[in-house]
Tab-separated table of C-alpha atoms in Angstrom:
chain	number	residue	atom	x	y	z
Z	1	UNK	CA	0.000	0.000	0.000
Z	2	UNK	CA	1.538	3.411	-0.712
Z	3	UNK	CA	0.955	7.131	0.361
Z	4	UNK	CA	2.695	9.978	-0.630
Z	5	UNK	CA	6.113	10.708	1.095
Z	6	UNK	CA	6.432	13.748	2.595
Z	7	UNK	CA	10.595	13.629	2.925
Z	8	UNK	CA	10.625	12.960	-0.386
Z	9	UNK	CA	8.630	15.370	-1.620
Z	10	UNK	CA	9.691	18.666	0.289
Z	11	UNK	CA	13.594	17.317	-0.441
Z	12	UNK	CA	12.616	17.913	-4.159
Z	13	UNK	CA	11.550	21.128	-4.303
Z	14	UNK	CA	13.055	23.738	-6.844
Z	15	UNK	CA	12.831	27.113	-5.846
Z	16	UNK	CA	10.396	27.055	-9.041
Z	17	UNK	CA	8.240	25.107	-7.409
Z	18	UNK	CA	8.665	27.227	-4.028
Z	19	UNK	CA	7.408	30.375	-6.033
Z	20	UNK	CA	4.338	28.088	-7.390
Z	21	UNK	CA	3.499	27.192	-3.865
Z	22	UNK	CA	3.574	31.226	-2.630
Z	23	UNK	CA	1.943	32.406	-5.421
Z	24	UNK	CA	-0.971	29.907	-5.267
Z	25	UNK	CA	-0.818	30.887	-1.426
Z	26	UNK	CA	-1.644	34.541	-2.346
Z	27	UNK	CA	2.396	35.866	-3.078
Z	28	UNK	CA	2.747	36.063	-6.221
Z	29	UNK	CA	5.553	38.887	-6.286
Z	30	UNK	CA	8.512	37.643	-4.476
Z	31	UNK	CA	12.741	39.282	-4.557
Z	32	UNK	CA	14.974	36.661	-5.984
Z	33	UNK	CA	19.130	38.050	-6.509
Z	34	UNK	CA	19.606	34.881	-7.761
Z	35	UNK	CA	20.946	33.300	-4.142
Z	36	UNK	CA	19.810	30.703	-1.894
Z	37	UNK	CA	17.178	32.923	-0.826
Z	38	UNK	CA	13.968	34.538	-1.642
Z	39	UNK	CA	11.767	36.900	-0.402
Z	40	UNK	CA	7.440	36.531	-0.679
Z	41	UNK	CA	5.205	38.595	1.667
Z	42	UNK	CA	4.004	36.920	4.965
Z	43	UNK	CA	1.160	34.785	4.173
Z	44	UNK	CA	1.368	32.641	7.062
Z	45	UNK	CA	-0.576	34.918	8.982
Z	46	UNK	CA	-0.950	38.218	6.344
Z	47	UNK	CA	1.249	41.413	5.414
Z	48	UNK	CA	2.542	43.159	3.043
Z	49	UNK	CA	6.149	43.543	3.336
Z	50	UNK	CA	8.662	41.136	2.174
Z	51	UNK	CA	9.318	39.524	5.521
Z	52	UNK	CA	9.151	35.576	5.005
Z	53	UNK	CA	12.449	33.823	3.583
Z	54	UNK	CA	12.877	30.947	1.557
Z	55	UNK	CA	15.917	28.860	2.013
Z	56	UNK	CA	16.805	26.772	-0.701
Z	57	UNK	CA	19.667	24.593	0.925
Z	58	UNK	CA	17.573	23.673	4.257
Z	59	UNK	CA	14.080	24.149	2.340
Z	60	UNK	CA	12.594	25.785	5.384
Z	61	UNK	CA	10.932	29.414	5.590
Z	62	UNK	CA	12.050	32.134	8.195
Z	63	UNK	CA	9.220	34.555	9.296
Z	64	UNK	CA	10.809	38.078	10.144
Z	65	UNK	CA	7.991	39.602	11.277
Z	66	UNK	CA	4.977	38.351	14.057
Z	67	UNK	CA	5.830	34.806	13.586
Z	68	UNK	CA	9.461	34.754	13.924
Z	69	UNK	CA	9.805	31.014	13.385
Z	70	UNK	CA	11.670	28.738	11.262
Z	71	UNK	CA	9.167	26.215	9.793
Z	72	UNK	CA	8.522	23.843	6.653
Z	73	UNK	CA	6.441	24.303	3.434
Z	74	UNK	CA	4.034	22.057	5.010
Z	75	UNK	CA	3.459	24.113	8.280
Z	76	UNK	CA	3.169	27.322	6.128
Z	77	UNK	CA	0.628	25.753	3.895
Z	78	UNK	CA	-1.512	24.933	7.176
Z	79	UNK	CA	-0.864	29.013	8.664
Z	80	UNK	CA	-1.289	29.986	5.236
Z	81	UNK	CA	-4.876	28.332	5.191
Z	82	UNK	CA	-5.684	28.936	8.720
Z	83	UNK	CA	-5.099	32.614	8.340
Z	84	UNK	CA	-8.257	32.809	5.863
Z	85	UNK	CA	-10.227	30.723	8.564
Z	86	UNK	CA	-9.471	27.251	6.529
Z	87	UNK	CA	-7.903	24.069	9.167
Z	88	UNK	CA	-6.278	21.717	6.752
Z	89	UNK	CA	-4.620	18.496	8.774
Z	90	UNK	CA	-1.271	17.320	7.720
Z	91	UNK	CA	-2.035	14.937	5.252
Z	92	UNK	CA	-4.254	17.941	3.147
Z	93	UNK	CA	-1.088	19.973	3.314
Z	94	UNK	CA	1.218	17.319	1.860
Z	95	UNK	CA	-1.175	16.753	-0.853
Z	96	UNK	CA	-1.616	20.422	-1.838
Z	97	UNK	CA	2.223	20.642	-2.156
Z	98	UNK	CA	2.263	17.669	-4.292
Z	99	UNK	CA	-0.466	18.545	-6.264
Z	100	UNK	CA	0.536	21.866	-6.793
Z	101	UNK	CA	4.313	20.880	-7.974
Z	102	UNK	CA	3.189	17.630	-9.656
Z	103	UNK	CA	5.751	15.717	-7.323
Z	104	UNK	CA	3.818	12.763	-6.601
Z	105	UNK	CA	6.564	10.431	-4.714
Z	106	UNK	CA	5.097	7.208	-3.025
Z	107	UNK	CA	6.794	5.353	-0.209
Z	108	UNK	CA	4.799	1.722	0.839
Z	109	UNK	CA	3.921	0.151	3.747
Z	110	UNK	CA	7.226	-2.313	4.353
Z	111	UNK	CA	9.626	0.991	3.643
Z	112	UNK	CA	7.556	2.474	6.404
Z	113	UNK	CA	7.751	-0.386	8.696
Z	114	UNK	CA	11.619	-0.644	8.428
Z	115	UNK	CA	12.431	3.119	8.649
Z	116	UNK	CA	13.315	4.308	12.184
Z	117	UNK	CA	11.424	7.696	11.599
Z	118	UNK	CA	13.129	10.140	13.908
Z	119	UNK	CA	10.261	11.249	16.080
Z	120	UNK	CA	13.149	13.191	18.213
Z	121	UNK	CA	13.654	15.977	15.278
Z	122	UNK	CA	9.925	16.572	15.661
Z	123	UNK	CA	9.258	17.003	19.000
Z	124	UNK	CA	12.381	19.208	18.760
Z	125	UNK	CA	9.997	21.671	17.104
Z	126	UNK	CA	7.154	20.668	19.665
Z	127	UNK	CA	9.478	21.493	23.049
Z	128	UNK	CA	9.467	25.261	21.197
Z	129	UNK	CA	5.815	25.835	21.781
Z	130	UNK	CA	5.331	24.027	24.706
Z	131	UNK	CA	5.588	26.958	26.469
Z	132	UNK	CA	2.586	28.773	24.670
Z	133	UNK	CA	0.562	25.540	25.955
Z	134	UNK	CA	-2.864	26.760	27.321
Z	135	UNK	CA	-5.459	25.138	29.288
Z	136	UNK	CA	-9.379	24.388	27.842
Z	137	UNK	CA	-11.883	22.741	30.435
Z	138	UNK	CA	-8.961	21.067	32.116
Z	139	UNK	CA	-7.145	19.896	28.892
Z	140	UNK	CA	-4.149	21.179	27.490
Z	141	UNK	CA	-4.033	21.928	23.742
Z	142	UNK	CA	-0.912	20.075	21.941
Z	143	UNK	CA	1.180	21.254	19.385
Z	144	UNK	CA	-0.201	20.172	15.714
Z	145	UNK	CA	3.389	19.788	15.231
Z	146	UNK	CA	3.407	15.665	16.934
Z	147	UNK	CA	0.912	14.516	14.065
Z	148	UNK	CA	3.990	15.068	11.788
Z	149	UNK	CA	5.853	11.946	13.293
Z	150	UNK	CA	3.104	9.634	12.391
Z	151	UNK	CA	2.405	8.349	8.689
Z	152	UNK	CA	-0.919	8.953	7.260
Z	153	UNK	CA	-1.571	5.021	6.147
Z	154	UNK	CA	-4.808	3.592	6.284
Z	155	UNK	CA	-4.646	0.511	8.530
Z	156	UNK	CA	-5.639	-2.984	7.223
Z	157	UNK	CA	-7.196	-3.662	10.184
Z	158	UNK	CA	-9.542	-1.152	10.429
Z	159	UNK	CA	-10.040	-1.753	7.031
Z	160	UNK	CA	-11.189	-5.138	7.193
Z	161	UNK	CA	-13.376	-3.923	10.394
Z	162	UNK	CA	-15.287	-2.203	7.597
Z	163	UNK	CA	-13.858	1.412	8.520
Z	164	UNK	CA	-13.344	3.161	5.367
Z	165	UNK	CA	-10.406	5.025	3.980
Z	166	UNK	CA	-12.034	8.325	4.187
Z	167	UNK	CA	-13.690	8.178	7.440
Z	168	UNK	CA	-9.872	7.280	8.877
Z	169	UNK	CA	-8.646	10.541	6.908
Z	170	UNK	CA	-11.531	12.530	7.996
Z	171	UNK	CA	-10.723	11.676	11.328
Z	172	UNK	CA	-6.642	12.194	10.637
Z	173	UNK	CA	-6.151	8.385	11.771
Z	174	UNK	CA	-2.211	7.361	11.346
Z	175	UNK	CA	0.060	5.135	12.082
Z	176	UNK	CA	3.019	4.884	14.066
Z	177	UNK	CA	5.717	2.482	12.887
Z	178	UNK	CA	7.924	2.888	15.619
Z	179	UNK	CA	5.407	1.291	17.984
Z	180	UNK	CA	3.081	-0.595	15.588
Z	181	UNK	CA	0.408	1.951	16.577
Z	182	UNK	CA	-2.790	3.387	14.986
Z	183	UNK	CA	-3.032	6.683	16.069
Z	184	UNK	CA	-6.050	8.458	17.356
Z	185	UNK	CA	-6.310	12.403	17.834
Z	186	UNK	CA	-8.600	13.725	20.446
Z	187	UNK	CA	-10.331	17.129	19.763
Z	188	UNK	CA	-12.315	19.711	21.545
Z	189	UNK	CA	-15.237	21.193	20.089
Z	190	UNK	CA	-13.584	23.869	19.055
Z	191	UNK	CA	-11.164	21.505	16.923
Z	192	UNK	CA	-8.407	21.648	19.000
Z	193	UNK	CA	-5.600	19.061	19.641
Z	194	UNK	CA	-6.318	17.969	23.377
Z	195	UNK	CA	-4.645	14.001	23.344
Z	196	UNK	CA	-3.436	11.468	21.267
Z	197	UNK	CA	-4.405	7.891	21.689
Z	198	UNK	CA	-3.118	4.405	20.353
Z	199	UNK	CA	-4.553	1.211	19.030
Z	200	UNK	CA	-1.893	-1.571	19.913
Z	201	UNK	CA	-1.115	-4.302	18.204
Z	202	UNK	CA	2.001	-5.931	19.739
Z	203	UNK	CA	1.622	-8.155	22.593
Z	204	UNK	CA	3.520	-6.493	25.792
Z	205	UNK	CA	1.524	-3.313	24.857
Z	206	UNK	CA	-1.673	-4.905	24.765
Z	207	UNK	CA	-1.752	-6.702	28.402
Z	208	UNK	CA	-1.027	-2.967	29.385
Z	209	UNK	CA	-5.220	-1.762	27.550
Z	210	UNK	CA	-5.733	-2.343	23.824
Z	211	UNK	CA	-6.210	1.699	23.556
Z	212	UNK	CA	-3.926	4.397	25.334
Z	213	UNK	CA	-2.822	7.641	25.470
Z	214	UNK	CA	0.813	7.737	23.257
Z	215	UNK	CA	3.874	8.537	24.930
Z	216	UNK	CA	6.699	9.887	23.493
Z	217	UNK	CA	10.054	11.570	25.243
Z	218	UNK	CA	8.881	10.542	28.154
Z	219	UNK	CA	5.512	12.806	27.527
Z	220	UNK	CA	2.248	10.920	28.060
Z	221	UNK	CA	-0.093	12.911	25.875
Z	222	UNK	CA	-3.042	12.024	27.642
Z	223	UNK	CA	-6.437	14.159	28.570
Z	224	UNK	CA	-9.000	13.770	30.923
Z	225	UNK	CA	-11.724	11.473	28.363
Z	226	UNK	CA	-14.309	12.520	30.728
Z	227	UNK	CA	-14.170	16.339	29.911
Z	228	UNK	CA	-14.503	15.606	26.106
Z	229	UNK	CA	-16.735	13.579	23.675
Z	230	UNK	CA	-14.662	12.274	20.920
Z	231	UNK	CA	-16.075	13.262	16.954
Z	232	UNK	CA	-18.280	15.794	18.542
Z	233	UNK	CA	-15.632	18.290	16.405
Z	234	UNK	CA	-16.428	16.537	13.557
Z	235	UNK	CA	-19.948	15.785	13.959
Z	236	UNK	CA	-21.280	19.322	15.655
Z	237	UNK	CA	-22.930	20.338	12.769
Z	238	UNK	CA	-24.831	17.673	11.907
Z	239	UNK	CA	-26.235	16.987	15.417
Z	240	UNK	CA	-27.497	20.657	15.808
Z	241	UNK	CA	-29.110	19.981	12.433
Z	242	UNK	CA	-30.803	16.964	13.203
Z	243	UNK	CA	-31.223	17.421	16.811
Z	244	UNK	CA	-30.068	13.740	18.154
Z	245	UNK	CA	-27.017	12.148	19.178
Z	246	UNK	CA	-26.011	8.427	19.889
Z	247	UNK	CA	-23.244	7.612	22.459
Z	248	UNK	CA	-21.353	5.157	21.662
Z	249	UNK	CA	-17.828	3.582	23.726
Z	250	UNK	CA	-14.757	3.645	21.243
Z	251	UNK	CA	-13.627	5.511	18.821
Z	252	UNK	CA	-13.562	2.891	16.409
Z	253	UNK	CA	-17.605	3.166	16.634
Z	254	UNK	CA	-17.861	6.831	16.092
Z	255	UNK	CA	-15.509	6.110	12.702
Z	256	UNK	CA	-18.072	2.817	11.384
Z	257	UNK	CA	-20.713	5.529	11.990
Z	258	UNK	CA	-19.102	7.582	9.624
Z	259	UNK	CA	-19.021	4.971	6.822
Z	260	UNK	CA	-22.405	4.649	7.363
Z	261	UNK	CA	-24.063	8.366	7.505
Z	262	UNK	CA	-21.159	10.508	6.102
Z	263	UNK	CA	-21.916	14.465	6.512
Z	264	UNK	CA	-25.040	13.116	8.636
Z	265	UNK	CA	-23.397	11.333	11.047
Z	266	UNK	CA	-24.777	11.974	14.718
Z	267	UNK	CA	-22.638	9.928	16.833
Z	268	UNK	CA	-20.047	10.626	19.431
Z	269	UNK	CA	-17.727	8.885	21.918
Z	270	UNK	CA	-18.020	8.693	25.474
Z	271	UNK	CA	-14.426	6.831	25.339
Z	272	UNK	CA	-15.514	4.358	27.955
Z	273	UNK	CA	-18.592	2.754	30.065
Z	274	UNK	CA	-19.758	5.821	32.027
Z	275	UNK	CA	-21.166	9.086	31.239
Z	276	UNK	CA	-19.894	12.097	32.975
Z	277	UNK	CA	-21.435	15.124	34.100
Z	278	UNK	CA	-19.110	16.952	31.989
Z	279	UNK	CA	-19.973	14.858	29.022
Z	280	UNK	CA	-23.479	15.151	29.821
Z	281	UNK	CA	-23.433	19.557	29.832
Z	282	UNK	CA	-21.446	18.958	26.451
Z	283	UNK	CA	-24.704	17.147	25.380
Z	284	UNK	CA	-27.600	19.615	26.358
Z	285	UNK	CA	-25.320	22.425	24.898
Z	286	UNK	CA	-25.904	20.967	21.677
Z	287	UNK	CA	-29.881	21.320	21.662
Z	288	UNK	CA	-30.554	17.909	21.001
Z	289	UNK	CA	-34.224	16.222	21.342
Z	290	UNK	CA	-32.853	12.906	21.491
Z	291	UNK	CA	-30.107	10.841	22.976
Z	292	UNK	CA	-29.306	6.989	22.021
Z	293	UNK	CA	-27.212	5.178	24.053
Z	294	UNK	CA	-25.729	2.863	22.452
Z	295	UNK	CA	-22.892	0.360	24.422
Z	296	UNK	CA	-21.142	-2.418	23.945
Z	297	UNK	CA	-23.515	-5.491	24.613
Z	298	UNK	CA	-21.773	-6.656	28.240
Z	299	UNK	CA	-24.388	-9.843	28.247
Z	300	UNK	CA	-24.950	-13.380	26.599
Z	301	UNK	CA	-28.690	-13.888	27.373
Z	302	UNK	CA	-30.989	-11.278	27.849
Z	303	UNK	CA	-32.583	-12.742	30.666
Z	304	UNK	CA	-30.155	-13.344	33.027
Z	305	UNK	CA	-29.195	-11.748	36.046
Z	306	UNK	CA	-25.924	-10.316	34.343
Z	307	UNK	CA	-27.899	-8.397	31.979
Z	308	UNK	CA	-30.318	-6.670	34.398
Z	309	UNK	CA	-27.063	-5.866	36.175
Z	310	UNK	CA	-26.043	-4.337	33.012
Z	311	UNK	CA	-29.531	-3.013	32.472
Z	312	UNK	CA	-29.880	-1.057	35.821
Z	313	UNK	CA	-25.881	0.978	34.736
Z	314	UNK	CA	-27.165	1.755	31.734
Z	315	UNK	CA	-30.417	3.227	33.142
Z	316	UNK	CA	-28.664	5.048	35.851
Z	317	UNK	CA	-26.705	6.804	33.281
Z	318	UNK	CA	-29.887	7.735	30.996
Z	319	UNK	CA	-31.502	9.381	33.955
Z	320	UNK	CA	-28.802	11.729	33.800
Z	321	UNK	CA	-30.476	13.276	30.970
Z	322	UNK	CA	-34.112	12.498	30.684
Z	323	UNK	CA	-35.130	15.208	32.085
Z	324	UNK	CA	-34.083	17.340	29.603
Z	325	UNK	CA	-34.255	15.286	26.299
Z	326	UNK	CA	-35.778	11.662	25.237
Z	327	UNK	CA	-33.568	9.312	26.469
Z	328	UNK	CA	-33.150	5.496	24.702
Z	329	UNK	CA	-31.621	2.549	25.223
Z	330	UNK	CA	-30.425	0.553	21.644
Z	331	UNK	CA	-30.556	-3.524	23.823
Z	332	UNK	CA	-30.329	-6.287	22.092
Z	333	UNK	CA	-32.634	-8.562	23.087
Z	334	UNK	CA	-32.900	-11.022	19.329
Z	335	UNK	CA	-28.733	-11.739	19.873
Z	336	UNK	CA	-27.833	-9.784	16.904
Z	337	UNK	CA	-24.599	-8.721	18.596
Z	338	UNK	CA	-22.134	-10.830	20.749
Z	339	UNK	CA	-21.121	-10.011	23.671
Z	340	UNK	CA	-18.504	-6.812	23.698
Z	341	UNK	CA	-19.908	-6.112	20.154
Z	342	UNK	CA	-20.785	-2.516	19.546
Z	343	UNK	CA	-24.197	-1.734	18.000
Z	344	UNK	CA	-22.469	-0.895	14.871
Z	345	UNK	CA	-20.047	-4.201	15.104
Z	346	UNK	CA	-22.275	-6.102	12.835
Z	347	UNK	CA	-23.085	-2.973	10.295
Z	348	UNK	CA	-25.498	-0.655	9.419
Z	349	UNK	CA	-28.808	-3.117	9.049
Z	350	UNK	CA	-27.773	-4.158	12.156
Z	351	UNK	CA	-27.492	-0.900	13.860
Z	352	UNK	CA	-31.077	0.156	12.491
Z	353	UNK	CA	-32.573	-2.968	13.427
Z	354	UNK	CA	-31.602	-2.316	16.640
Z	355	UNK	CA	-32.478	1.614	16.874
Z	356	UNK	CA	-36.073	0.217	15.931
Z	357	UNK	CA	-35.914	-1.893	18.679
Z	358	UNK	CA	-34.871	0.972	21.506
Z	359	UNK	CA	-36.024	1.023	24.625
Z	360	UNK	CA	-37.974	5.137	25.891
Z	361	UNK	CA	-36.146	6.021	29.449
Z	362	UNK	CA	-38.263	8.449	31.222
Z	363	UNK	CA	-38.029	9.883	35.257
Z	364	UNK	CA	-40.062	6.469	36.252
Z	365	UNK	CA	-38.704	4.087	34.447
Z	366	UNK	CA	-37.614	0.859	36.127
Z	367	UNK	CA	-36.044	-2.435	34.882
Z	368	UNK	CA	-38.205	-3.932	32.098
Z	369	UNK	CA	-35.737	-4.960	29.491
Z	370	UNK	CA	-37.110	-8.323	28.676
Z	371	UNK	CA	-36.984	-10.504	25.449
């Protein structure tokens, strides 16, 4: 499988290319002497003097004015864009350069798997604006700068889970060599970076929890799941619009979803069993009429003694927010699902046979899941 190679493709620039790039970007008068460097105005956040340098022999960009870093084409395509309002992820950027240059180099997965990428020249840049770090509800924003380690490869895995290609670059899902990691961002509403979590695959790393919060230079980039509902970035727009929203437990389920609904996709993750307060004021901020929730089964039979037990949690948690919205329950009581399946495990007919099927929480309600 092969993806475009970002090494590759920045190495290759001409300073041709470099004036394609600017003036595309909104420079299209730059000062060339014929040196290693040129001067275009500062588009990485607006201006009109001839402040931001182009080095040829490093191929990196010095901002003289407000920004005064030192940074790659790739990061000034993304403050280019974000200047006029527009939030590209990494991969976007990498593709606009190669598009925009025609240099389409490909790496695959086995050069990937035996390169040693070296994460430490990254998070070089990252220790620079660690400093800046600011706190939102109780998570700190990271540095865009650590998705640049990880390769944007579409895991066979998830694949064969039935996760599709776009819904993993929608959601800027990676892959980490080094570790033999997917790699999950976390966002805010408000799109920012807040944690980055890992799918393992090797053994040692998976009797620690099959998903967990990266760590790299001895920096666990972690965040408090409770204060957050993963997707809900993502998937704001369409729950406002249609005024529900299911809770689900992994990420994985929130990216299925996707597949499913695309642009009307409704769901978001709880990252977990529970359902916090936090989680639930994110929830009635959004307006929403309804609420699914929609867990992992935890029971064989729906009759026994383990599934009331089950049952009575999930009711607990509903009450939380019944009296503001229509609460329901998606239970499986035809064994659709096995046990630890999500809802949306099995697929899509699946899933709706089972939202027909939901169960109406109100202020009174008491155990009557039967089959």
């Amino acid at each position: 499988m092969a993806y475009l190679d970002k090494e590759k493709i920045k190495k290759s620039l001409t300073k041709e290319d470099v004036k394609k790039i600017l003036a595309d970007l909104g420079s299209e008068n730059y000062i060339d002497n014929g040196g290693n460097e040129i001067y275009f105005k500062t588009v990485c956040h607006g201006g009109e003097k001839y402040k931001l340098c182009y080095h040829d022999n490093s191929k990196l960009f010095t901002c003289y004015t407000d920004c005064g870093d030192t940074f790659d084409v790739y990061e000034l395509v993304l403050r280019s864009r974000r200047a006029k309002g527009i939030n590209l992820n990494f991969l976007q950027a990498v593709k606009y350069v190669a598009s925009i240059t025609a240099h389409l180099f490909y790496s695959n997965i086995e050069e990937v798997k035996s390169d040693r990428i070296d994460d430490w020249q990254w998070l070089n840049r990252i220790k620079k604006t660690r400093d800046k770090e600011k706190v939102n509800n109780d998570n700190k924003i990271i540095s865009e700068h650590i998705l640049e380690m990880f390769c944007y490869l579409p895991h066979e895995a998830w694949i064969k889970d039935g996760i599709t290609e776009e819904s993993m670059q929608k959601y800027q899902i990676s892959y980490w060599a080094v570790e033999n990691k997917i790699i999950i961002p976390h966002r805010d509403i408000e799109g920012k970076l807040i944690g980055v979590r890992g799918r393992a695959f090797n053994k040692e790393d998976l009797e620690k929890g099959k998903y967990m919060p990266i760590t790299v230079e001895g920096i666990c980039l972690k965040h408090k799941l409770g204060n957050n509902l993963y997707g809900l970035c993502q998937n704001e727009e369409a729950i406002r619009r249609i005024g529900k929203i299911m809770l689900v437990e992994s990420e994985k389920s929130v990216l299925l979803a996707d597949g499913f609904y695309r642009q009307n996709n409704f769901t978001v993750a709880v990252c977990g069993s529970n359902l916090t307060d936090e989680q639930c004021r994110l929830i009635l901020s959004l307006g929403v009429r309804e609420v699914f929730i929609a867990f992992d089964k935890e029971y064989t039979d729906a009759d026994s003694w383990e599934a009331e037990a089950y049952a009575n949690k999930l009711i607990k948690l509903a009450k939380k927010l019944n009296p503001y919205c229509t609460v329901y329950i998606l239970w499986d009581k035809r064994g659709l699902l096995n046990k630890k399946d999500s809802p949306l495990d099995k697929g899509k007919d699946v899933l709706e046979e089972l939202m027909k099927e939901k169960i109406e929480v109100d202020t009174d309600f008491d155990i009557s899941i039967e089959s």
